[in-house]
PDB file of C-alpha atoms in Angstrom:
ATOM      1  CA  UNK A   1     150.036 -26.180  92.075  1.00  0.00           C
ATOM      2  CA  UNK A   2     149.198 -22.754  90.748  1.00  0.00           C
ATOM      3  CA  UNK A   3     148.444 -20.403  93.649  1.00  0.00           C
ATOM      4  CA  UNK A   4     144.881 -19.170  93.570  1.00  0.00           C
ATOM      5  CA  UNK A   5     144.258 -15.419  93.689  1.00  0.00           C
ATOM      6  CA  UNK A   6     143.415 -14.209  97.186  1.00  0.00           C
ATOM      7  CA  UNK A   7     141.203 -11.165  97.685  1.00  0.00           C
ATOM      8  CA  UNK A   8     143.190  -8.240  99.058  1.00  0.00           C
ATOM      9  CA  UNK A   9     142.656  -7.529 102.729  1.00  0.00           C
ATOM     10  CA  UNK A  10     141.057  -4.099 102.831  1.00  0.00           C
ATOM     11  CA  UNK A  11     142.791  -3.072 106.059  1.00  0.00           C
ATOM     12  CA  UNK A  12     146.256  -4.419 105.157  1.00  0.00           C
ATOM     13  CA  UNK A  13     149.005  -1.884 104.445  1.00  0.00           C
ATOM     14  CA  UNK A  14     150.777  -4.175 101.958  1.00  0.00           C
ATOM     15  CA  UNK A  15     147.550  -5.002 100.101  1.00  0.00           C
ATOM     16  CA  UNK A  16     146.824  -1.295  99.721  1.00  0.00           C
ATOM     17  CA  UNK A  17     150.231   0.286  99.040  1.00  0.00           C
ATOM     18  CA  UNK A  18     153.540  -0.861  97.545  1.00  0.00           C
ATOM     19  CA  UNK A  19     155.357  -0.293 100.879  1.00  0.00           C
ATOM     20  CA  UNK A  20     158.298   1.553  99.288  1.00  0.00           C
ATOM     21  CA  UNK A  21     159.853   2.369  95.911  1.00  0.00           C
ATOM     22  CA  UNK A  22     159.542  -0.776  93.790  1.00  0.00           C
ATOM     23  CA  UNK A  23     162.953  -2.010  92.536  1.00  0.00           C
ATOM     24  CA  UNK A  24     161.766  -5.269  90.948  1.00  0.00           C
ATOM     25  CA  UNK A  25     158.606  -7.346  90.738  1.00  0.00           C
ATOM     26  CA  UNK A  26     156.985 -10.395  89.205  1.00  0.00           C
ATOM     27  CA  UNK A  27     153.541 -11.981  89.641  1.00  0.00           C
ATOM     28  CA  UNK A  28     154.470 -13.408  93.050  1.00  0.00           C
ATOM     29  CA  UNK A  29     156.229 -10.586  94.880  1.00  0.00           C
ATOM     30  CA  UNK A  30     157.881  -7.174  94.751  1.00  0.00           C
ATOM     31  CA  UNK A  31     161.205  -5.871  96.083  1.00  0.00           C
ATOM     32  CA  UNK A  32     160.958  -2.392  97.580  1.00  0.00           C
ATOM     33  CA  UNK A  33     163.476   0.080  98.946  1.00  0.00           C
ATOM     34  CA  UNK A  34     162.732   0.894 102.583  1.00  0.00           C
ATOM     35  CA  UNK A  35     162.695   4.591 103.425  1.00  0.00           C
ATOM     36  CA  UNK A  36     165.054   4.407 106.425  1.00  0.00           C
ATOM     37  CA  UNK A  37     167.848   7.010 106.252  1.00  0.00           C
ATOM     38  CA  UNK A  38     169.962   5.230 108.910  1.00  0.00           C
ATOM     39  CA  UNK A  39     169.980   2.042 106.805  1.00  0.00           C
ATOM     40  CA  UNK A  40     170.719   2.601 103.121  1.00  0.00           C
ATOM     41  CA  UNK A  41     170.307  -0.661 101.226  1.00  0.00           C
ATOM     42  CA  UNK A  42     167.508  -1.877 103.531  1.00  0.00           C
ATOM     43  CA  UNK A  43     164.952  -3.570 101.232  1.00  0.00           C
ATOM     44  CA  UNK A  44     161.839  -5.663 101.666  1.00  0.00           C
ATOM     45  CA  UNK A  45     160.453  -8.541  99.630  1.00  0.00           C
ATOM     46  CA  UNK A  46     156.649  -8.394  99.839  1.00  0.00           C
ATOM     47  CA  UNK A  47     154.357 -11.210  98.709  1.00  0.00           C
ATOM     48  CA  UNK A  48     151.704  -9.813  96.389  1.00  0.00           C
ATOM     49  CA  UNK A  49     148.756 -11.850  97.647  1.00  0.00           C
ATOM     50  CA  UNK A  50     147.616 -11.575 101.230  1.00  0.00           C
ATOM     51  CA  UNK A  51     148.937 -14.437 103.393  1.00  0.00           C
ATOM     52  CA  UNK A  52     149.890 -14.373 107.045  1.00  0.00           C
ATOM     53  CA  UNK A  53     152.673 -16.934 107.470  1.00  0.00           C
ATOM     54  CA  UNK A  54     155.350 -18.564 105.297  1.00  0.00           C
ATOM     55  CA  UNK A  55     153.790 -21.921 106.185  1.00  0.00           C
ATOM     56  CA  UNK A  56     150.498 -20.729 104.642  1.00  0.00           C
ATOM     57  CA  UNK A  57     152.191 -20.695 101.206  1.00  0.00           C
ATOM     58  CA  UNK A  58     152.399 -23.704  98.926  1.00  0.00           C
ATOM     59  CA  UNK A  59     155.838 -25.082  98.027  1.00  0.00           C
ATOM     60  CA  UNK A  60     156.012 -23.260  94.689  1.00  0.00           C
ATOM     61  CA  UNK A  61     155.215 -19.882  96.230  1.00  0.00           C
ATOM     62  CA  UNK A  62     157.569 -20.427  99.171  1.00  0.00           C
ATOM     63  CA  UNK A  63     160.461 -21.487  96.948  1.00  0.00           C
ATOM     64  CA  UNK A  64     159.808 -18.627  94.523  1.00  0.00           C
ATOM     65  CA  UNK A  65     159.738 -16.071  97.325  1.00  0.00           C
ATOM     66  CA  UNK A  66     162.913 -17.357  98.989  1.00  0.00           C
ATOM     67  CA  UNK A  67     164.682 -17.362  95.616  1.00  0.00           C
ATOM     68  CA  UNK A  68     164.016 -13.616  95.450  1.00  0.00           C
ATOM     69  CA  UNK A  69     165.031 -13.053  99.098  1.00  0.00           C
ATOM     70  CA  UNK A  70     168.388 -14.768  98.560  1.00  0.00           C
ATOM     71  CA  UNK A  71     168.943 -13.078  95.185  1.00  0.00           C
ATOM     72  CA  UNK A  72     168.348  -9.777  96.969  1.00  0.00           C
ATOM     73  CA  UNK A  73     170.799 -10.716  99.729  1.00  0.00           C
ATOM     74  CA  UNK A  74     173.372 -11.386  97.012  1.00  0.00           C
ATOM     75  CA  UNK A  75     172.580  -8.129  95.204  1.00  0.00           C
ATOM     76  CA  UNK A  76     172.954  -6.133  98.434  1.00  0.00           C
ATOM     77  CA  UNK A  77     176.212  -7.874  99.343  1.00  0.00           C
ATOM     78  CA  UNK A  78     177.706  -7.271  95.899  1.00  0.00           C
ATOM     79  CA  UNK A  79     176.700  -3.606  95.972  1.00  0.00           C
ATOM     80  CA  UNK A  80     177.617  -2.732  99.553  1.00  0.00           C
ATOM     81  CA  UNK A  81     179.952  -5.355 101.070  1.00  0.00           C
ATOM     82  CA  UNK A  82     178.301  -5.203 104.498  1.00  0.00           C
ATOM     83  CA  UNK A  83     179.842  -6.705 107.612  1.00  0.00           C
ATOM     84  CA  UNK A  84     176.747  -8.932 108.042  1.00  0.00           C
ATOM     85  CA  UNK A  85     173.379  -9.510 106.396  1.00  0.00           C
ATOM     86  CA  UNK A  86     170.197  -9.688 108.471  1.00  0.00           C
ATOM     87  CA  UNK A  87     167.042 -11.429 107.177  1.00  0.00           C
ATOM     88  CA  UNK A  88     163.724 -11.433 109.011  1.00  0.00           C
ATOM     89  CA  UNK A  89     160.057 -12.251 108.447  1.00  0.00           C
ATOM     90  CA  UNK A  90     158.181 -10.886 111.476  1.00  0.00           C
ATOM     91  CA  UNK A  91     154.887  -9.245 110.509  1.00  0.00           C
ATOM     92  CA  UNK A  92     153.574  -8.546 114.003  1.00  0.00           C
ATOM     93  CA  UNK A  93     152.470  -5.067 112.932  1.00  0.00           C
ATOM     94  CA  UNK A  94     151.583  -5.944 109.333  1.00  0.00           C
ATOM     95  CA  UNK A  95     150.660  -9.633 109.187  1.00  0.00           C
ATOM     96  CA  UNK A  96     151.160  -9.981 105.428  1.00  0.00           C
ATOM     97  CA  UNK A  97     154.180 -12.095 104.396  1.00  0.00           C
ATOM     98  CA  UNK A  98     157.250  -9.897 103.834  1.00  0.00           C
ATOM     99  CA  UNK A  99     160.986 -10.195 104.361  1.00  0.00           C
ATOM    100  CA  UNK A 100     163.367  -7.557 105.704  1.00  0.00           C
ATOM    101  CA  UNK A 101     166.785  -7.749 103.996  1.00  0.00           C
ATOM    102  CA  UNK A 102     169.205  -5.475 105.833  1.00  0.00           C
ATOM    103  CA  UNK A 103     172.917  -4.832 105.283  1.00  0.00           C
ATOM    104  CA  UNK A 104     174.646  -4.269 108.621  1.00  0.00           C
ATOM    105  CA  UNK A 105     177.885  -2.415 109.334  1.00  0.00           C
ATOM    106  CA  UNK A 106     179.938  -2.295 112.521  1.00  0.00           C
ATOM    107  CA  UNK A 107     179.408   1.484 112.769  1.00  0.00           C
ATOM    108  CA  UNK A 108     175.654   1.427 112.130  1.00  0.00           C
ATOM    109  CA  UNK A 109     173.177   2.713 114.692  1.00  0.00           C
ATOM    110  CA  UNK A 110     172.391  -0.603 116.419  1.00  0.00           C
ATOM    111  CA  UNK A 111     175.319  -2.925 115.624  1.00  0.00           C
ATOM    112  CA  UNK A 112     175.745  -5.647 116.889  1.00  0.00           C
ATOM    113  CA  UNK A 113     172.129  -5.496 118.074  1.00  0.00           C
ATOM    114  CA  UNK A 114     169.203  -6.077 115.733  1.00  0.00           C
ATOM    115  CA  UNK A 115     167.896  -2.851 114.189  1.00  0.00           C
ATOM    116  CA  UNK A 116     164.821  -3.116 116.440  1.00  0.00           C
ATOM    117  CA  UNK A 117     166.878  -2.960 119.646  1.00  0.00           C
ATOM    118  CA  UNK A 118     167.885   0.139 121.609  1.00  0.00           C
ATOM    119  CA  UNK A 119     170.392   2.149 119.504  1.00  0.00           C
ATOM    120  CA  UNK A 120     174.065   1.877 120.446  1.00  0.00           C
ATOM    121  CA  UNK A 121     175.162   5.162 118.857  1.00  0.00           C
ATOM    122  CA  UNK A 122     174.023   8.070 116.683  1.00  0.00           C
ATOM    123  CA  UNK A 123     173.562   7.311 113.017  1.00  0.00           C
ATOM    124  CA  UNK A 124     176.493   8.454 110.925  1.00  0.00           C
ATOM    125  CA  UNK A 125     176.141   6.928 107.469  1.00  0.00           C
ATOM    126  CA  UNK A 126     179.169   7.528 105.213  1.00  0.00           C
ATOM    127  CA  UNK A 127     178.167   9.030 101.872  1.00  0.00           C
ATOM    128  CA  UNK A 128     179.805   6.228  99.793  1.00  0.00           C
ATOM    129  CA  UNK A 129     177.510   3.755 101.525  1.00  0.00           C
ATOM    130  CA  UNK A 130     174.448   5.601 100.247  1.00  0.00           C
ATOM    131  CA  UNK A 131     175.967   5.684  96.755  1.00  0.00           C
ATOM    132  CA  UNK A 132     176.703   1.950  96.902  1.00  0.00           C
ATOM    133  CA  UNK A 133     173.067   1.193  97.781  1.00  0.00           C
ATOM    134  CA  UNK A 134     172.033   2.647  94.432  1.00  0.00           C
ATOM    135  CA  UNK A 135     173.758  -0.313  92.707  1.00  0.00           C
ATOM    136  CA  UNK A 136     171.402  -2.902  94.227  1.00  0.00           C
ATOM    137  CA  UNK A 137     168.732  -2.589  91.552  1.00  0.00           C
ATOM    138  CA  UNK A 138     171.163  -3.262  88.687  1.00  0.00           C
ATOM    139  CA  UNK A 139     172.557  -6.315  90.516  1.00  0.00           C
ATOM    140  CA  UNK A 140     169.066  -7.619  91.100  1.00  0.00           C
ATOM    141  CA  UNK A 141     168.073  -7.173  87.451  1.00  0.00           C
ATOM    142  CA  UNK A 142     171.215  -9.005  86.402  1.00  0.00           C
ATOM    143  CA  UNK A 143     170.278 -12.029  88.549  1.00  0.00           C
ATOM    144  CA  UNK A 144     166.498 -12.113  88.239  1.00  0.00           C
ATOM    145  CA  UNK A 145     165.976 -10.422  84.866  1.00  0.00           C
ATOM    146  CA  UNK A 146     163.475  -7.665  84.065  1.00  0.00           C
ATOM    147  CA  UNK A 147     159.754  -8.355  84.480  1.00  0.00           C
TER     148      UNK A 147
ATOM    149  CA  UNK B   1     176.537 -30.822  94.755  1.00  0.00           C
ATOM    150  CA  UNK B   2     177.499 -32.456  98.023  1.00  0.00           C
ATOM    151  CA  UNK B   3     178.696 -29.775 100.470  1.00  0.00           C
ATOM    152  CA  UNK B   4     182.309 -30.220 101.421  1.00  0.00           C
ATOM    153  CA  UNK B   5     183.195 -30.392 105.113  1.00  0.00           C
ATOM    154  CA  UNK B   6     184.360 -27.064 106.472  1.00  0.00           C
ATOM    155  CA  UNK B   7     186.779 -26.935 109.387  1.00  0.00           C
ATOM    156  CA  UNK B   8     185.054 -25.686 112.539  1.00  0.00           C
ATOM    157  CA  UNK B   9     185.841 -22.136 113.536  1.00  0.00           C
ATOM    158  CA  UNK B  10     187.668 -22.474 116.840  1.00  0.00           C
ATOM    159  CA  UNK B  11     186.183 -19.268 118.279  1.00  0.00           C
ATOM    160  CA  UNK B  12     182.607 -19.830 117.066  1.00  0.00           C
ATOM    161  CA  UNK B  13     179.965 -20.659 119.684  1.00  0.00           C
ATOM    162  CA  UNK B  14     177.912 -22.793 117.276  1.00  0.00           C
ATOM    163  CA  UNK B  15     180.964 -24.729 116.066  1.00  0.00           C
ATOM    164  CA  UNK B  16     181.856 -25.541 119.667  1.00  0.00           C
ATOM    165  CA  UNK B  17     178.527 -26.175 121.378  1.00  0.00           C
ATOM    166  CA  UNK B  18     175.066 -27.365 120.304  1.00  0.00           C
ATOM    167  CA  UNK B  19     173.484 -24.021 121.286  1.00  0.00           C
ATOM    168  CA  UNK B  20     170.570 -25.620 123.147  1.00  0.00           C
ATOM    169  CA  UNK B  21     168.868 -28.972 123.701  1.00  0.00           C
ATOM    170  CA  UNK B  22     168.882 -30.786 120.352  1.00  0.00           C
ATOM    171  CA  UNK B  23     165.332 -31.710 119.217  1.00  0.00           C
ATOM    172  CA  UNK B  24     166.217 -33.016 115.750  1.00  0.00           C
ATOM    173  CA  UNK B  25     169.254 -33.171 113.474  1.00  0.00           C
ATOM    174  CA  UNK B  26     170.600 -34.461 110.194  1.00  0.00           C
ATOM    175  CA  UNK B  27     173.967 -34.072 108.450  1.00  0.00           C
ATOM    176  CA  UNK B  28     173.171 -30.495 107.428  1.00  0.00           C
ATOM    177  CA  UNK B  29     171.688 -28.862 110.521  1.00  0.00           C
ATOM    178  CA  UNK B  30     170.235 -29.245 113.994  1.00  0.00           C
ATOM    179  CA  UNK B  31     167.074 -27.886 115.631  1.00  0.00           C
ATOM    180  CA  UNK B  32     167.604 -26.772 119.213  1.00  0.00           C
ATOM    181  CA  UNK B  33     165.305 -25.528 121.964  1.00  0.00           C
ATOM    182  CA  UNK B  34     166.328 -22.046 123.078  1.00  0.00           C
ATOM    183  CA  UNK B  35     166.623 -21.585 126.831  1.00  0.00           C
ATOM    184  CA  UNK B  36     164.444 -18.462 127.098  1.00  0.00           C
ATOM    185  CA  UNK B  37     161.796 -18.746 129.838  1.00  0.00           C
ATOM    186  CA  UNK B  38     159.741 -15.812 128.467  1.00  0.00           C
ATOM    187  CA  UNK B  39     159.418 -17.573 125.095  1.00  0.00           C
ATOM    188  CA  UNK B  40     158.479 -21.249 125.316  1.00  0.00           C
ATOM    189  CA  UNK B  41     158.600 -22.818 121.865  1.00  0.00           C
ATOM    190  CA  UNK B  42     161.461 -20.551 120.717  1.00  0.00           C
ATOM    191  CA  UNK B  43     163.766 -22.800 118.653  1.00  0.00           C
ATOM    192  CA  UNK B  44     166.795 -22.328 116.428  1.00  0.00           C
ATOM    193  CA  UNK B  45     167.892 -24.127 113.291  1.00  0.00           C
ATOM    194  CA  UNK B  46     171.691 -24.142 113.224  1.00  0.00           C
ATOM    195  CA  UNK B  47     173.752 -25.098 110.175  1.00  0.00           C
ATOM    196  CA  UNK B  48     176.341 -27.711 111.167  1.00  0.00           C
ATOM    197  CA  UNK B  49     179.225 -26.398 109.084  1.00  0.00           C
ATOM    198  CA  UNK B  50     180.597 -22.929 109.653  1.00  0.00           C
ATOM    199  CA  UNK B  51     179.277 -20.409 107.107  1.00  0.00           C
ATOM    200  CA  UNK B  52     178.552 -16.739 107.602  1.00  0.00           C
ATOM    201  CA  UNK B  53     175.652 -15.899 105.276  1.00  0.00           C
ATOM    202  CA  UNK B  54     172.780 -17.738 103.591  1.00  0.00           C
ATOM    203  CA  UNK B  55     174.198 -16.602 100.259  1.00  0.00           C
ATOM    204  CA  UNK B  56     177.443 -18.449 101.086  1.00  0.00           C
ATOM    205  CA  UNK B  57     175.549 -21.757 100.872  1.00  0.00           C
ATOM    206  CA  UNK B  58     175.037 -23.712  97.668  1.00  0.00           C
ATOM    207  CA  UNK B  59     171.473 -24.259  96.421  1.00  0.00           C
ATOM    208  CA  UNK B  60     171.180 -27.743  97.907  1.00  0.00           C
ATOM    209  CA  UNK B  61     172.269 -26.611 101.364  1.00  0.00           C
ATOM    210  CA  UNK B  62     170.076 -23.512 101.266  1.00  0.00           C
ATOM    211  CA  UNK B  63     166.981 -25.442 100.167  1.00  0.00           C
ATOM    212  CA  UNK B  64     167.654 -28.188 102.716  1.00  0.00           C
ATOM    213  CA  UNK B  65     168.050 -25.683 105.537  1.00  0.00           C
ATOM    214  CA  UNK B  66     164.905 -23.716 104.627  1.00  0.00           C
ATOM    215  CA  UNK B  67     162.937 -26.954 104.387  1.00  0.00           C
ATOM    216  CA  UNK B  68     163.795 -27.557 108.050  1.00  0.00           C
ATOM    217  CA  UNK B  69     163.038 -23.930 109.032  1.00  0.00           C
ATOM    218  CA  UNK B  70     159.562 -24.108 107.487  1.00  0.00           C
ATOM    219  CA  UNK B  71     158.895 -27.606 108.852  1.00  0.00           C
ATOM    220  CA  UNK B  72     159.786 -26.210 112.283  1.00  0.00           C
ATOM    221  CA  UNK B  73     157.469 -23.235 111.773  1.00  0.00           C
ATOM    222  CA  UNK B  74     154.686 -25.719 110.997  1.00  0.00           C
ATOM    223  CA  UNK B  75     155.554 -27.904 113.995  1.00  0.00           C
ATOM    224  CA  UNK B  76     155.484 -24.875 116.329  1.00  0.00           C
ATOM    225  CA  UNK B  77     152.189 -23.616 114.899  1.00  0.00           C
ATOM    226  CA  UNK B  78     150.533 -27.024 115.238  1.00  0.00           C
ATOM    227  CA  UNK B  79     151.733 -27.394 118.825  1.00  0.00           C
ATOM    228  CA  UNK B  80     151.096 -23.862 120.089  1.00  0.00           C
ATOM    229  CA  UNK B  81     148.697 -21.958 117.788  1.00  0.00           C
ATOM    230  CA  UNK B  82     150.580 -18.656 118.178  1.00  0.00           C
ATOM    231  CA  UNK B  83     149.155 -15.328 117.091  1.00  0.00           C
ATOM    232  CA  UNK B  84     152.141 -14.847 114.732  1.00  0.00           C
ATOM    233  CA  UNK B  85     155.369 -16.595 113.790  1.00  0.00           C
ATOM    234  CA  UNK B  86     158.651 -14.691 113.624  1.00  0.00           C
ATOM    235  CA  UNK B  87     161.623 -15.968 111.570  1.00  0.00           C
ATOM    236  CA  UNK B  88     165.045 -14.329 111.546  1.00  0.00           C
ATOM    237  CA  UNK B  89     168.614 -15.002 110.462  1.00  0.00           C
ATOM    238  CA  UNK B  90     170.737 -12.244 111.996  1.00  0.00           C
ATOM    239  CA  UNK B  91     174.069 -13.552 113.347  1.00  0.00           C
ATOM    240  CA  UNK B  92     175.613 -10.225 114.302  1.00  0.00           C
ATOM    241  CA  UNK B  93     176.838 -11.720 117.588  1.00  0.00           C
ATOM    242  CA  UNK B  94     177.459 -15.256 116.303  1.00  0.00           C
ATOM    243  CA  UNK B  95     178.168 -15.060 112.555  1.00  0.00           C
ATOM    244  CA  UNK B  96     177.422 -18.729 111.869  1.00  0.00           C
ATOM    245  CA  UNK B  97     174.238 -19.365 109.851  1.00  0.00           C
ATOM    246  CA  UNK B  98     171.274 -19.992 112.169  1.00  0.00           C
ATOM    247  CA  UNK B  99     167.541 -19.227 112.149  1.00  0.00           C
ATOM    248  CA  UNK B 100     165.412 -18.046 115.040  1.00  0.00           C
ATOM    249  CA  UNK B 101     161.892 -19.526 114.887  1.00  0.00           C
ATOM    250  CA  UNK B 102     159.713 -17.794 117.486  1.00  0.00           C
ATOM    251  CA  UNK B 103     156.024 -18.212 118.287  1.00  0.00           C
ATOM    252  CA  UNK B 104     154.524 -14.866 119.297  1.00  0.00           C
ATOM    253  CA  UNK B 105     151.454 -14.160 121.393  1.00  0.00           C
ATOM    254  CA  UNK B 106     149.611 -10.903 121.957  1.00  0.00           C
ATOM    255  CA  UNK B 107     150.345 -11.072 125.697  1.00  0.00           C
ATOM    256  CA  UNK B 108     154.050 -11.910 125.357  1.00  0.00           C
ATOM    257  CA  UNK B 109     156.757  -9.643 126.741  1.00  0.00           C
ATOM    258  CA  UNK B 110     157.459  -7.618 123.569  1.00  0.00           C
ATOM    259  CA  UNK B 111     154.362  -7.999 121.375  1.00  0.00           C
ATOM    260  CA  UNK B 112     153.853  -6.443 118.833  1.00  0.00           C
ATOM    261  CA  UNK B 113     157.541  -5.472 118.852  1.00  0.00           C
ATOM    262  CA  UNK B 114     160.290  -7.901 117.857  1.00  0.00           C
ATOM    263  CA  UNK B 115     161.673  -9.853 120.839  1.00  0.00           C
ATOM    264  CA  UNK B 116     164.862  -7.751 120.617  1.00  0.00           C
ATOM    265  CA  UNK B 117     163.008  -4.461 121.210  1.00  0.00           C
ATOM    266  CA  UNK B 118     162.298  -2.793 124.551  1.00  0.00           C
ATOM    267  CA  UNK B 119     159.782  -4.949 126.489  1.00  0.00           C
ATOM    268  CA  UNK B 120     156.163  -3.775 126.540  1.00  0.00           C
ATOM    269  CA  UNK B 121     155.156  -5.637 129.716  1.00  0.00           C
ATOM    270  CA  UNK B 122     156.320  -8.164 132.304  1.00  0.00           C
ATOM    271  CA  UNK B 123     156.516 -11.752 131.164  1.00  0.00           C
ATOM    272  CA  UNK B 124     153.532 -13.783 132.276  1.00  0.00           C
ATOM    273  CA  UNK B 125     153.589 -17.069 130.387  1.00  0.00           C
ATOM    274  CA  UNK B 126     150.471 -19.231 130.947  1.00  0.00           C
ATOM    275  CA  UNK B 127     151.359 -22.763 132.061  1.00  0.00           C
ATOM    276  CA  UNK B 128     149.428 -24.435 129.162  1.00  0.00           C
ATOM    277  CA  UNK B 129     151.687 -22.581 126.731  1.00  0.00           C
ATOM    278  CA  UNK B 130     154.766 -24.230 128.248  1.00  0.00           C
ATOM    279  CA  UNK B 131     153.047 -27.612 128.076  1.00  0.00           C
ATOM    280  CA  UNK B 132     152.110 -27.038 124.421  1.00  0.00           C
ATOM    281  CA  UNK B 133     155.748 -26.285 123.544  1.00  0.00           C
ATOM    282  CA  UNK B 134     156.658 -29.810 124.590  1.00  0.00           C
ATOM    283  CA  UNK B 135     154.674 -31.134 121.595  1.00  0.00           C
ATOM    284  CA  UNK B 136     156.966 -29.482 119.021  1.00  0.00           C
ATOM    285  CA  UNK B 137     159.482 -32.301 118.894  1.00  0.00           C
ATOM    286  CA  UNK B 138     156.835 -34.950 118.100  1.00  0.00           C
ATOM    287  CA  UNK B 139     155.392 -32.757 115.324  1.00  0.00           C
ATOM    288  CA  UNK B 140     158.840 -32.228 113.881  1.00  0.00           C
ATOM    289  CA  UNK B 141     159.647 -35.954 113.893  1.00  0.00           C
ATOM    290  CA  UNK B 142     156.335 -36.623 112.164  1.00  0.00           C
ATOM    291  CA  UNK B 143     157.218 -34.221 109.318  1.00  0.00           C
ATOM    292  CA  UNK B 144     160.964 -34.747 108.981  1.00  0.00           C
ATOM    293  CA  UNK B 145     161.370 -38.283 110.300  1.00  0.00           C
ATOM    294  CA  UNK B 146     163.961 -39.507 112.785  1.00  0.00           C
ATOM    295  CA  UNK B 147     167.661 -39.254 111.896  1.00  0.00           C
TER     296      UNK B 147
END
């Protein structure tokens, strides 16, 4: 089934702004870099049309979106070799389907807690980690192709 | 490709215990009820074999696991009509692939924060919400069938 266009929600942040620097996109979704200095490599996959829950998508959309989420996980891992990957679709603040894809390191600000928990330590991001994050976009293009 | 058996990790919690009351299972994964009184309906989908990241799975495993995650999201929504669903695969504490599937309500302990953030209020779960959570297993069996 071909997803039908959905009118943008006029009050929705992700209907009205890209939500970060766009690294890749197709008709279904975009991958953006999250502006979070403590977490280089933190990206989001944002569905283009307005939908609230993953279970509101049809199978084609859901499979297409998850293909991008997992390709992004792979691209981040190849670029940064994190200790662990974290994936989450929450949307309590912005109820428009999006996925957080976050590389985690044992010395990061919240490890082993989720990044939304109380910090365990001050942020102290090694410079090579920021440099490595810059490789994500090339890895992603290699897997998903240019659009 | 048929996934090959992987030896259990002797120190891994999810290789050595079910991780909650089992609501449904097949050869690939199990759905368990999480013992968290503030969050009735909170379930996990736990991969049976030991693997660290979603991108360590082959396509068949990954698609099979996500099919169960989204069927569970649907089963929870139908049973409980939450304000929002939260999905997350973190694994910082237990690096064995598993998904948190969490129904969220505007009056729950952390809303609109993630459940791992600092609480916003005392827990005060209405009794009908606990009763509704008991319907999840029947909804799940209806979608996925008995195994």
